[in-house]
Amino acid sequence: MKITKMNNMLLKFAGSALLIAALLGTGFAGTKKAATAPAQPAIDLNKLVWPPEPDVARIKYQTMYSGEDDLNPAGVKKHKATWMDKAAGVSLPQEDGKPRLQAPYGAAFDSKGHIYVADAKAGAVFIFNVESKKVEYRGFQNLSLPSSLAIDDADRLFVSDSNAHDIFVFTPDGKIEGVFGQDQLERPVGLAIDNENRYLYAVDAKANRVAVFDADSLQFLRYVGKSKGKDVLEPGVLDRPIGAAVDSEGNLYITDTFNARVQVFDADGNFLRMWGKPGNTAGCFMRPKGIAIDRDDHIYVVDAEFNNVQVFNTEGEALLFFGGRGLGPGVFTLAVGIAVDKQSNRIVVTEQWSPKIQIFSYVTDEAAKPLYQKKAKDAAEAKAKLAEKAAGLGKADDKAAAVQDGKAGDTPATKDSATK
C-alpha cells in the first residue's frame, strides 16, 4: 500500500469530516421559525474514498447498518414520531419489534460473509445476513456484557463476556458448545483466533495481559505480556489492553490502550516490536482499541478519541487513515471495533454514540498494482508533454531572438555602407 504526504492527508480528512458534518447537521435555536436554508449539494458516496484523488483509492465507503430495517429499507413503513413517542424516548423505526444496535463493540465475519456484531447493551450478538436481508441473534438469554468476537475456520463463534469474565463458544447453528476462562480471566475484551496454530487469544483489560487457550480443547495454555512495574512503557508491559489480531505469520498484535501503542508478539509469546505514542500526528494514538489485519497484512487500528482508523504495515509504518469525527457516512462518533473479511475484502467499523456499523471495501495490493502502474505511466506521459512543450517554446524563443538580432544589426550605417 502506497501513501505520500500523510500529514497533509490528515488535514484534508479533518476538513472532509467537517464538511460532511456540515452537510448533514441541521438545527435551530430559540422558538423562532428557522429560516429556509439554501439547498445543500448531496454527498456523492462514490467519492468517499481514501486516499482522495488524484491518489489511487485503497478504501471505499459502502454502506451502514443498525438493524434489519436497514438491510431492506424499501419495506420499512414510515412512522411519524408523536409527542408521546418523544416523551417516552421511543427509537424509530422499531414498531415491528425488530431489535436495533444499541452499543456495538466487537465485530467479525464468518466464511459466508455474514457480519457478526457484539452489542454490549443488548446483551447479544447480531448477525447481519446481507443476502437474505435478515438479522439473526446469539446469546440473548446467556450473555451479560458481550464485548468482542472471533470466528474460526469452522465458523465456531467465540464471544467474550466482560461481566461474567468468561468466553462462550457457539456452534455455527447457534448452540452453546462451551463456556471457559472464568478462572483465568478478570475482564476479557478483545479476542483473536490463530487458525493454523489453533490458539485463541483473549485480552484481559483488568489483568493487563493476554490469556492463550487451545481453540479446540478450550484448555488454558499460558499468558502473554508482563505485569506493570515502575516502567509502564517497558516493552511487553500492557496497560489496559483492548484489541487483538493475528497476521499471516502467526504474530499477535495487541492495542496497548493506555500506553497509546501497538505491541507485537510471536506465536510463542515473545516480544517482537512495538510502535505508537500519545500525539495527534500520523502514527500516534490517543485511545487505540479495535485492531484487524487484511489479506495483505496491513494493520488497521481504531482510535476511539480520533474516531478514525489508521493503517500500518507490519513494521508500524503509517500508510493512510480513514474516518474522522462526525455523524455521517465515512466518519464516526465513538468508534470502537473493527473486522476485516479477507475473502470479500470488506471492512466493518462499529461505533457506539450513534449505534451502527459502517462497511467499507479494501482494494488489495494485487488489484491496486495496475492502477499505480497506470498512474505512473500517465504521470510520465504528462511530464514528457510538458518537456516537449517547453522545448518547443524554447525554439520559438530562440527564433524570435534571432530575428530581433537581425533587425538590430540592420542599422542605417550598415545600409549606407551596403549601397556604396
PDB file of C-alpha atoms in Angstrom, residues 122-263:
ATOM      1  CA  ALA A 122     -28.411  -5.503  24.182  1.00  0.00           C
ATOM      2  CA  GLY A 123     -26.550  -8.461  25.665  1.00  0.00           C
ATOM      3  CA  ALA A 124     -26.497 -10.308  22.359  1.00  0.00           C
ATOM      4  CA  VAL A 125     -24.653 -10.864  19.093  1.00  0.00           C
ATOM      5  CA  PHE A 126     -26.321  -9.502  15.946  1.00  0.00           C
ATOM      6  CA  ILE A 127     -25.717 -11.439  12.713  1.00  0.00           C
ATOM      7  CA  PHE A 128     -26.320  -9.386   9.558  1.00  0.00           C
ATOM      8  CA  ASN A 129     -27.055 -11.536   6.504  1.00  0.00           C
ATOM      9  CA  VAL A 130     -26.839  -9.068   3.641  1.00  0.00           C
ATOM     10  CA  GLU A 131     -28.014 -11.588   1.022  1.00  0.00           C
ATOM     11  CA  SER A 132     -31.221 -12.665   2.788  1.00  0.00           C
ATOM     12  CA  LYS A 133     -31.679  -9.172   4.279  1.00  0.00           C
ATOM     13  CA  LYS A 134     -32.256 -10.718   7.686  1.00  0.00           C
ATOM     14  CA  VAL A 135     -30.678 -10.360  11.114  1.00  0.00           C
ATOM     15  CA  GLU A 136     -30.256 -13.308  13.483  1.00  0.00           C
ATOM     16  CA  TYR A 137     -29.131 -13.235  17.098  1.00  0.00           C
ATOM     17  CA  ARG A 138     -26.991 -15.217  19.507  1.00  0.00           C
ATOM     18  CA  GLY A 139     -26.879 -15.206  23.284  1.00  0.00           C
ATOM     19  CA  PHE A 140     -29.913 -13.120  24.289  1.00  0.00           C
ATOM     20  CA  GLN A 141     -30.557 -15.423  27.254  1.00  0.00           C
ATOM     21  CA  ASN A 142     -26.938 -16.201  28.051  1.00  0.00           C
ATOM     22  CA  LEU A 143     -24.676 -13.175  27.614  1.00  0.00           C
ATOM     23  CA  SER A 144     -24.337 -10.393  30.169  1.00  0.00           C
ATOM     24  CA  LEU A 145     -21.867  -7.957  28.591  1.00  0.00           C
ATOM     25  CA  PRO A 146     -20.607  -9.319  25.250  1.00  0.00           C
ATOM     26  CA  SER A 147     -17.572  -7.358  24.159  1.00  0.00           C
ATOM     27  CA  SER A 148     -15.615  -8.956  21.356  1.00  0.00           C
ATOM     28  CA  LEU A 149     -15.828 -11.774  18.855  1.00  0.00           C
ATOM     29  CA  ALA A 150     -13.650 -14.256  16.999  1.00  0.00           C
ATOM     30  CA  ILE A 151     -14.724 -16.855  14.430  1.00  0.00           C
ATOM     31  CA  ASP A 152     -12.542 -19.794  13.483  1.00  0.00           C
ATOM     32  CA  ASP A 153     -12.288 -21.528  10.103  1.00  0.00           C
ATOM     33  CA  ALA A 154     -15.130 -23.895  11.072  1.00  0.00           C
ATOM     34  CA  ASP A 155     -17.415 -20.922  11.807  1.00  0.00           C
ATOM     35  CA  ARG A 156     -17.412 -21.523  15.552  1.00  0.00           C
ATOM     36  CA  LEU A 157     -18.191 -18.235  17.297  1.00  0.00           C
ATOM     37  CA  PHE A 158     -16.219 -17.144  20.380  1.00  0.00           C
ATOM     38  CA  VAL A 159     -17.724 -14.333  22.478  1.00  0.00           C
ATOM     39  CA  SER A 160     -16.014 -12.615  25.408  1.00  0.00           C
ATOM     40  CA  ASP A 161     -18.351 -11.673  28.261  1.00  0.00           C
ATOM     41  CA  SER A 162     -16.685  -8.924  30.279  1.00  0.00           C
ATOM     42  CA  ASN A 163     -19.131  -9.081  33.202  1.00  0.00           C
ATOM     43  CA  ALA A 164     -19.099 -12.852  33.587  1.00  0.00           C
ATOM     44  CA  HIS A 165     -15.311 -12.866  32.899  1.00  0.00           C
ATOM     45  CA  ASP A 166     -15.549 -15.882  30.641  1.00  0.00           C
ATOM     46  CA  ILE A 167     -15.828 -16.851  26.965  1.00  0.00           C
ATOM     47  CA  PHE A 168     -18.790 -18.512  25.238  1.00  0.00           C
ATOM     48  CA  VAL A 169     -18.405 -20.771  22.215  1.00  0.00           C
ATOM     49  CA  PHE A 170     -21.316 -21.196  19.799  1.00  0.00           C
ATOM     50  CA  THR A 171     -21.605 -23.769  17.038  1.00  0.00           C
ATOM     51  CA  PRO A 172     -22.436 -22.493  13.522  1.00  0.00           C
ATOM     52  CA  ASP A 173     -26.126 -23.234  14.143  1.00  0.00           C
ATOM     53  CA  GLY A 174     -26.179 -21.193  17.360  1.00  0.00           C
ATOM     54  CA  LYS A 175     -25.896 -23.861  20.057  1.00  0.00           C
ATOM     55  CA  ILE A 176     -23.594 -23.287  23.027  1.00  0.00           C
ATOM     56  CA  GLU A 177     -20.598 -25.583  22.696  1.00  0.00           C
ATOM     57  CA  GLY A 178     -18.850 -24.476  25.869  1.00  0.00           C
ATOM     58  CA  VAL A 179     -18.043 -21.740  28.373  1.00  0.00           C
ATOM     59  CA  PHE A 180     -14.500 -21.323  29.669  1.00  0.00           C
ATOM     60  CA  GLY A 181     -11.872 -18.937  31.032  1.00  0.00           C
ATOM     61  CA  GLN A 182     -13.568 -17.898  34.257  1.00  0.00           C
ATOM     62  CA  ASP A 183     -10.572 -18.970  36.355  1.00  0.00           C
ATOM     63  CA  GLN A 184      -8.033 -17.244  34.108  1.00  0.00           C
ATOM     64  CA  LEU A 185      -9.821 -14.019  33.119  1.00  0.00           C
ATOM     65  CA  GLU A 186     -10.809 -10.921  35.081  1.00  0.00           C
ATOM     66  CA  ARG A 187     -12.250  -8.680  32.371  1.00  0.00           C
ATOM     67  CA  PRO A 188     -11.922 -10.234  28.908  1.00  0.00           C
ATOM     68  CA  VAL A 189     -12.350  -7.923  25.938  1.00  0.00           C
ATOM     69  CA  GLY A 190     -10.618  -8.441  22.576  1.00  0.00           C
ATOM     70  CA  LEU A 191     -10.410 -11.893  21.004  1.00  0.00           C
ATOM     71  CA  ALA A 192      -8.294 -13.216  18.145  1.00  0.00           C
ATOM     72  CA  ILE A 193      -8.034 -16.664  16.568  1.00  0.00           C
ATOM     73  CA  ASP A 194      -4.905 -18.259  15.107  1.00  0.00           C
ATOM     74  CA  ASN A 195      -6.392 -20.936  12.862  1.00  0.00           C
ATOM     75  CA  GLU A 196      -3.066 -22.504  11.943  1.00  0.00           C
ATOM     76  CA  ASN A 197      -1.686 -22.915  15.472  1.00  0.00           C
ATOM     77  CA  ARG A 198      -5.197 -23.356  16.940  1.00  0.00           C
ATOM     78  CA  TYR A 199      -4.725 -20.611  19.534  1.00  0.00           C
ATOM     79  CA  LEU A 200      -7.462 -18.389  20.884  1.00  0.00           C
ATOM     80  CA  TYR A 201      -6.148 -15.141  22.362  1.00  0.00           C
ATOM     81  CA  ALA A 202      -8.245 -13.329  24.978  1.00  0.00           C
ATOM     82  CA  VAL A 203      -7.174  -9.820  26.003  1.00  0.00           C
ATOM     83  CA  ASP A 204      -7.718  -9.109  29.706  1.00  0.00           C
ATOM     84  CA  ALA A 205      -8.122  -5.355  30.244  1.00  0.00           C
ATOM     85  CA  LYS A 206      -8.152  -5.617  34.040  1.00  0.00           C
ATOM     86  CA  ALA A 207      -5.273  -8.067  34.499  1.00  0.00           C
ATOM     87  CA  ASN A 208      -3.192  -6.290  31.797  1.00  0.00           C
ATOM     88  CA  ARG A 209      -2.271  -9.459  29.944  1.00  0.00           C
ATOM     89  CA  VAL A 210      -3.446 -11.842  27.223  1.00  0.00           C
ATOM     90  CA  ALA A 211      -4.636 -15.361  28.006  1.00  0.00           C
ATOM     91  CA  VAL A 212      -3.916 -18.069  25.435  1.00  0.00           C
ATOM     92  CA  PHE A 213      -6.277 -21.037  25.086  1.00  0.00           C
ATOM     93  CA  ASP A 214      -6.357 -24.100  22.872  1.00  0.00           C
ATOM     94  CA  ALA A 215      -9.126 -23.286  20.374  1.00  0.00           C
ATOM     95  CA  ASP A 216     -10.244 -26.928  20.182  1.00  0.00           C
ATOM     96  CA  SER A 217      -9.959 -28.274  23.717  1.00  0.00           C
ATOM     97  CA  LEU A 218     -10.596 -24.813  25.263  1.00  0.00           C
ATOM     98  CA  GLN A 219      -7.806 -25.526  27.743  1.00  0.00           C
ATOM     99  CA  PHE A 220      -5.717 -22.667  29.133  1.00  0.00           C
ATOM    100  CA  LEU A 221      -2.116 -22.627  27.874  1.00  0.00           C
ATOM    101  CA  ARG A 222      -0.275 -19.515  29.079  1.00  0.00           C
ATOM    102  CA  TYR A 223      -0.282 -15.741  29.421  1.00  0.00           C
ATOM    103  CA  VAL A 224       1.334 -13.157  27.145  1.00  0.00           C
ATOM    104  CA  GLY A 225       2.514  -9.778  28.436  1.00  0.00           C
ATOM    105  CA  LYS A 226       4.364  -8.517  31.504  1.00  0.00           C
ATOM    106  CA  SER A 227       2.872  -7.167  34.697  1.00  0.00           C
ATOM    107  CA  LYS A 228       3.173  -3.430  35.212  1.00  0.00           C
ATOM    108  CA  GLY A 229       6.211  -2.307  37.161  1.00  0.00           C
ATOM    109  CA  LYS A 230       7.884   1.040  37.674  1.00  0.00           C
ATOM    110  CA  ASP A 231       8.448   1.387  33.935  1.00  0.00           C
ATOM    111  CA  VAL A 232       4.982   1.079  32.382  1.00  0.00           C
ATOM    112  CA  LEU A 233       6.461   1.747  28.934  1.00  0.00           C
ATOM    113  CA  GLU A 234       8.838  -1.218  29.065  1.00  0.00           C
ATOM    114  CA  PRO A 235       8.425  -3.473  26.025  1.00  0.00           C
ATOM    115  CA  GLY A 236       5.957  -6.251  26.747  1.00  0.00           C
ATOM    116  CA  VAL A 237       4.190  -4.363  29.549  1.00  0.00           C
ATOM    117  CA  LEU A 238       0.481  -3.827  28.861  1.00  0.00           C
ATOM    118  CA  ASP A 239      -1.740  -1.131  30.374  1.00  0.00           C
ATOM    119  CA  ARG A 240      -5.475  -1.612  29.766  1.00  0.00           C
ATOM    120  CA  PRO A 241      -5.084  -3.575  26.514  1.00  0.00           C
ATOM    121  CA  ILE A 242      -8.236  -3.885  24.406  1.00  0.00           C
ATOM    122  CA  GLY A 243      -7.857  -5.420  20.933  1.00  0.00           C
ATOM    123  CA  ALA A 244      -6.048  -8.358  19.365  1.00  0.00           C
ATOM    124  CA  ALA A 245      -5.337  -9.600  15.844  1.00  0.00           C
ATOM    125  CA  VAL A 246      -3.122 -12.244  14.188  1.00  0.00           C
ATOM    126  CA  ASP A 247      -1.192 -11.823  10.926  1.00  0.00           C
ATOM    127  CA  SER A 248      -0.351 -14.421   8.268  1.00  0.00           C
ATOM    128  CA  GLU A 249       2.849 -15.391  10.119  1.00  0.00           C
ATOM    129  CA  GLY A 250       1.010 -16.121  13.352  1.00  0.00           C
ATOM    130  CA  ASN A 251       2.242 -12.984  15.105  1.00  0.00           C
ATOM    131  CA  LEU A 252      -0.053 -11.415  17.693  1.00  0.00           C
ATOM    132  CA  TYR A 253      -0.841  -7.663  17.617  1.00  0.00           C
ATOM    133  CA  ILE A 254      -2.239  -6.007  20.773  1.00  0.00           C
ATOM    134  CA  THR A 255      -3.626  -2.489  21.202  1.00  0.00           C
ATOM    135  CA  ASP A 256      -1.940  -1.314  24.407  1.00  0.00           C
ATOM    136  CA  THR A 257      -4.600   1.335  25.008  1.00  0.00           C
ATOM    137  CA  PHE A 258      -3.370   3.358  27.985  1.00  0.00           C
ATOM    138  CA  ASN A 259       0.189   3.289  26.638  1.00  0.00           C
ATOM    139  CA  ALA A 260      -1.095   4.536  23.242  1.00  0.00           C
ATOM    140  CA  ARG A 261       0.763   1.944  21.214  1.00  0.00           C
ATOM    141  CA  VAL A 262       0.603  -1.409  19.440  1.00  0.00           C
ATOM    142  CA  GLN A 263       2.746  -4.297  20.654  1.00  0.00           C
TER     143      GLN A 263
END
